[in-house]
mmCIF file of C-alpha atoms in Angstrom:
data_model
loop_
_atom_site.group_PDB
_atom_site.id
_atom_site.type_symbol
_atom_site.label_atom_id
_atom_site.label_comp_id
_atom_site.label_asym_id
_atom_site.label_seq_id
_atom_site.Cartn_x
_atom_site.Cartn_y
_atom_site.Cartn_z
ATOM 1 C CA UNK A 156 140.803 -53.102 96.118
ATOM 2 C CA UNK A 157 142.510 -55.128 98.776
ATOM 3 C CA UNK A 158 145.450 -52.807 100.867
ATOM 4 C CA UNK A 159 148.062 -54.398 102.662
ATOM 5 C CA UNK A 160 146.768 -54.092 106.097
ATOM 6 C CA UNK A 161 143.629 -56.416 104.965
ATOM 7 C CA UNK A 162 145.835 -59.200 104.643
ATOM 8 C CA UNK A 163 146.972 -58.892 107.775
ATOM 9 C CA UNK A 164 146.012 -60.827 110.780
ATOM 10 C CA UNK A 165 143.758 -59.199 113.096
ATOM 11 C CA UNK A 166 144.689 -59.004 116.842
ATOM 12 C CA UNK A 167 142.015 -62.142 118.764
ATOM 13 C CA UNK A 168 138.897 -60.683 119.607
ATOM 14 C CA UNK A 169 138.452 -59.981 123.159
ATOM 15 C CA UNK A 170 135.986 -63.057 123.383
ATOM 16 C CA UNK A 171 138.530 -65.000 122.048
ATOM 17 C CA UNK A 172 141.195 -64.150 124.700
ATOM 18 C CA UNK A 173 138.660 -64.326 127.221
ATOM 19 C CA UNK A 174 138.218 -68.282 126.485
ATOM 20 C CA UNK A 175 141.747 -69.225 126.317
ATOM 21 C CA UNK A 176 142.650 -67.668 129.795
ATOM 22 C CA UNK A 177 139.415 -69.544 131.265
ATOM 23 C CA UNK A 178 140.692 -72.415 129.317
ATOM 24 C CA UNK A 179 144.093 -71.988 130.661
ATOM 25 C CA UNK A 180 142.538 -71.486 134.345
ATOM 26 C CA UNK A 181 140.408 -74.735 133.974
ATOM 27 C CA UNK A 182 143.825 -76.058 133.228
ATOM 28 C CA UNK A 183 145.226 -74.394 136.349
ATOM 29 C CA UNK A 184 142.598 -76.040 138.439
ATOM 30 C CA UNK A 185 142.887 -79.636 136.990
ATOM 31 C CA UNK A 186 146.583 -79.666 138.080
ATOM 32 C CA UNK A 187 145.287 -78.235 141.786
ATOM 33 C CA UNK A 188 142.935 -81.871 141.737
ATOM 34 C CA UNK A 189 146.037 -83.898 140.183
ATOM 35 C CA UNK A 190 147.592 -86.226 142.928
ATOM 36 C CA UNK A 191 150.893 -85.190 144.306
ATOM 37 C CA UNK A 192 152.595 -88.178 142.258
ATOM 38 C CA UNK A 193 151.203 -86.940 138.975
ATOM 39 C CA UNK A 194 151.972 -83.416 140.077
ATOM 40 C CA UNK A 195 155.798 -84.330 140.419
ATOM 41 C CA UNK A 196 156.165 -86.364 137.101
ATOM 42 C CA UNK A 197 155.034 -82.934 135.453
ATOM 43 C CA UNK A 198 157.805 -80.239 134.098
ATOM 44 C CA UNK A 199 156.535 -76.762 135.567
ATOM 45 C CA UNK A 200 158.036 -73.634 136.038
ATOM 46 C CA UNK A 201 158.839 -73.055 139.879
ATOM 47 C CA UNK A 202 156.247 -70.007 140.407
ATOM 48 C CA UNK A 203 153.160 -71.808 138.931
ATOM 49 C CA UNK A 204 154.264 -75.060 141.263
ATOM 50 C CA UNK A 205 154.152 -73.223 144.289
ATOM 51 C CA UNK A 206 150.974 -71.430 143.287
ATOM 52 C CA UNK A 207 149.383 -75.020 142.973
ATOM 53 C CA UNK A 208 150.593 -76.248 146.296
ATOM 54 C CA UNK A 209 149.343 -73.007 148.117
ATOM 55 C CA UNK A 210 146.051 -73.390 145.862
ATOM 56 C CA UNK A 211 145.755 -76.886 147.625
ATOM 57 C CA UNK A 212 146.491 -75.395 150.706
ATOM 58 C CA UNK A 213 143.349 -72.744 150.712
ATOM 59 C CA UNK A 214 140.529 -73.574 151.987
ATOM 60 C CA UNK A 215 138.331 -70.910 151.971
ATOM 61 C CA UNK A 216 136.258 -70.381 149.043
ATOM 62 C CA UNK A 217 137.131 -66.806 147.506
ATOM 63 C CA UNK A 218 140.873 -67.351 148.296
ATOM 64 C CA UNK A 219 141.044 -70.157 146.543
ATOM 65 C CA UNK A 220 139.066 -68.385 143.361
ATOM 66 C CA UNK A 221 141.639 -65.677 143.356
ATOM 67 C CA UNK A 222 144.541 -68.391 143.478
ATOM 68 C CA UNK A 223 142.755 -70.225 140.874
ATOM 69 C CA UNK A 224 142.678 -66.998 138.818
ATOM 70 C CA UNK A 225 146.464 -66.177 139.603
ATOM 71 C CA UNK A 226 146.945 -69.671 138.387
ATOM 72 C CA UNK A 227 145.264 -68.840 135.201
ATOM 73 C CA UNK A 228 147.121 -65.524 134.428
ATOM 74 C CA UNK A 229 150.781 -68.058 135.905
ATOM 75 C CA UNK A 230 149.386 -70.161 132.942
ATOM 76 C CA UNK A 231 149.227 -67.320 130.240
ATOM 77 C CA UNK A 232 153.258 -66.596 130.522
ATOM 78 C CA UNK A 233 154.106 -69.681 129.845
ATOM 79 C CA UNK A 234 153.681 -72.543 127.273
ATOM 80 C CA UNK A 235 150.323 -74.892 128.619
ATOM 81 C CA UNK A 236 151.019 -77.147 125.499
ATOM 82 C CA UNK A 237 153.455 -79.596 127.413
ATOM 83 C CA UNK A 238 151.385 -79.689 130.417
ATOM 84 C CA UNK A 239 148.498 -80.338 128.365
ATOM 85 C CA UNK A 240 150.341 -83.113 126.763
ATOM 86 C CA UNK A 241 151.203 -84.771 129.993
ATOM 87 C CA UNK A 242 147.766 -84.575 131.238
ATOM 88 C CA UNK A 243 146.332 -86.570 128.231
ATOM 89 C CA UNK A 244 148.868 -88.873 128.427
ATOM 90 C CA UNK A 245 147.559 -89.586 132.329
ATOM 91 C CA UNK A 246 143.910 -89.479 131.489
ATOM 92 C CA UNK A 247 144.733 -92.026 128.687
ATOM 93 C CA UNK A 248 147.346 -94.223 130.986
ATOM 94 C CA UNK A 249 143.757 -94.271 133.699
ATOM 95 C CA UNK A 250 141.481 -95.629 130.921
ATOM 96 C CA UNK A 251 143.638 -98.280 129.801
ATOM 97 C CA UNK A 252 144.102 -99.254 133.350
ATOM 98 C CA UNK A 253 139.870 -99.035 133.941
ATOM 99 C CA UNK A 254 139.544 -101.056 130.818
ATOM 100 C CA UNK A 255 142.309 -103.508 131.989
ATOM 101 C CA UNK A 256 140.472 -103.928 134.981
ATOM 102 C CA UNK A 257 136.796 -103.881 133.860
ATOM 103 C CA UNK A 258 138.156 -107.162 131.022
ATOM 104 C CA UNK A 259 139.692 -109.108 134.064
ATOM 105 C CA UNK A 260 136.605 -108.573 136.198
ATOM 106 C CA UNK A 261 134.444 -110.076 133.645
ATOM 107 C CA UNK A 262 136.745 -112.609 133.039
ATOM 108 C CA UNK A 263 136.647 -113.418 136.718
ATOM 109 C CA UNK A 264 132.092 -113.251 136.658
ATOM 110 C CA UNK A 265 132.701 -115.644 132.942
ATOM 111 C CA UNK A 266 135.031 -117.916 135.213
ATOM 112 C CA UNK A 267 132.709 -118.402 138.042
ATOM 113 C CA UNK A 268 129.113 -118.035 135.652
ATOM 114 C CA UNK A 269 130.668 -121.082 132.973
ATOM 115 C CA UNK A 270 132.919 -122.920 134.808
ATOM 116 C CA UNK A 271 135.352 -125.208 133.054
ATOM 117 C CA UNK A 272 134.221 -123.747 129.602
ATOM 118 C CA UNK A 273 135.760 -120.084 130.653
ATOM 119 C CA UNK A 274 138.499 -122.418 132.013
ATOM 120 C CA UNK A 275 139.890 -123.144 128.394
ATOM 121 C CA UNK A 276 139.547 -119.575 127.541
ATOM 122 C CA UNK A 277 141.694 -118.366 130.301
ATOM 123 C CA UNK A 278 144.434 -121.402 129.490
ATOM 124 C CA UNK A 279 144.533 -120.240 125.852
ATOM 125 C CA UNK A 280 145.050 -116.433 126.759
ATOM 126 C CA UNK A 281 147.308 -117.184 129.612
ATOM 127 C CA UNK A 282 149.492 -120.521 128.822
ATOM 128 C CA UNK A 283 151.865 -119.860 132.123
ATOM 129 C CA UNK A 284 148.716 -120.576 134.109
ATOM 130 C CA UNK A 285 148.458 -122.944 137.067
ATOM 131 C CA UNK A 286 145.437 -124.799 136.004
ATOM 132 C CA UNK A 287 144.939 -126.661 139.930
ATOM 133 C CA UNK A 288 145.329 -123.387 141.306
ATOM 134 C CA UNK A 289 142.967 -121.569 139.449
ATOM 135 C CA UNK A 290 140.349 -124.280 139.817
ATOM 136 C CA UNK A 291 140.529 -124.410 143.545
ATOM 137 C CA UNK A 292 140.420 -120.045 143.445
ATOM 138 C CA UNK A 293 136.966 -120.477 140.989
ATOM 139 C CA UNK A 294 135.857 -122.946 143.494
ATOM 140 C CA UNK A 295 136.286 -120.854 146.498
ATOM 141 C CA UNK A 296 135.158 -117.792 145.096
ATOM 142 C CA UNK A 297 131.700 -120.176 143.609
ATOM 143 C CA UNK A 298 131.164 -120.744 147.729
ATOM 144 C CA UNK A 299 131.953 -117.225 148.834
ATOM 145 C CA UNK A 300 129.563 -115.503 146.044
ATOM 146 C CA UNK A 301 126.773 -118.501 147.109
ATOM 147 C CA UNK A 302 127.269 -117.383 150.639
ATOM 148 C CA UNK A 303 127.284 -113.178 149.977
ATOM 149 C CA UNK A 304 131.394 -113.546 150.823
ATOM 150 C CA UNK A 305 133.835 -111.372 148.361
ATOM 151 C CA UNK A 306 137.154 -112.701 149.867
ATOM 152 C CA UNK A 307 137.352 -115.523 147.012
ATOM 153 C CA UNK A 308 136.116 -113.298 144.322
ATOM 154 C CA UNK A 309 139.148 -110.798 145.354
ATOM 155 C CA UNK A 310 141.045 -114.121 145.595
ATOM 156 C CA UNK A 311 140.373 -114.934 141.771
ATOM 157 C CA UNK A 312 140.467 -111.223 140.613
ATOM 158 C CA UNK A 313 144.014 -110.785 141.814
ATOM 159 C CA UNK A 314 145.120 -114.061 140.499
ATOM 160 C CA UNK A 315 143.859 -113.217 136.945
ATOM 161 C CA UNK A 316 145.547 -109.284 137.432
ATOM 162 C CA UNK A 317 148.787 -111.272 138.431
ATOM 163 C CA UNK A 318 148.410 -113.399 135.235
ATOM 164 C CA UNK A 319 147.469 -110.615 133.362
ATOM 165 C CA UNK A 320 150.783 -108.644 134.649
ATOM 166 C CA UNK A 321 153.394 -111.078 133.893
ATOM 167 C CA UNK A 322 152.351 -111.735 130.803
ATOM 168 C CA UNK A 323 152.603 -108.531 129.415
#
């Protein structure tokens, strides 16, 4: 027969307890590499702030292991769900932005590779377009790549980003 103490939860095994605080320390260090920018935008207690900023501070390889690790055991005291939270939302905010930027770069190559064909394409997706200008940019940056130049091809790439900015 089953007693009452079988149903009850058992306390996590030490293995267990051992990956969440290295999970929570990982953690720790990701918010030491986080620009300050990023750093400010997230809500964290005052202690484990200052920990990070001296963590950033240390130079010195087993100093900055034990601040790491004080980090870590910071990070056990308090809630890491939020922070986790805001970190995703930054990792997926820098993917859209690569993927943003990797579509208007080959836009850009498609412009200068097909010429007046692209042309249409880029009229269709962006009808606010200055057609005159954007010829003369493809035209320019057509020279520059011929001649091993990049200032049209940055030219033409920030048009496009500007195109792609105001119309979303």
């Amino acid at each position: 027969m089953h007693s009452e103490s079988d149903k009850t939860e058992a306390p996590p095994s030490k293995t267990r307890r051992k990956r969440e605080a290295d999970a929570l320390q990982a953690l720790g260090e990701t918010l030491v590499g986080l620009p300050e920018a990023r750093l400010a935008a997230i809500e964290l207690p005052d202690r484990l702030r200052e920990a990070v900023m001296e963590a950033r501070r240390i130079k010195a390889r087993g100093g900055r292991r034990r601040q790491l690790q004080y980090i870590g055991k910071l990070m056990r005291s308090i809630d890491a769900d939020p922070i986790r939270a805001a970190l995703d939302d930054f990792t997926r905010q820098n993917r859209r932005a690569a993927r943003a930027f990797r579509q208007l770069e080959a836009l850009r190559d498609q412009l200068i590779a097909e010429g007046d064909a692209a042309l249409g394409e880029v009229l269709e997706r962006f009808p606010h377009c200055d057609r005159q200008h954007l010829r003369q940019l493809m035209r320019q940056a057509r020279k520059d790549q011929a001649a091993d130049k990049t200032a049209g091809l940055r030219a033409l790439f920030r048009y496009l980003r500007e195109l792609s900015e105001t119309a979303s």
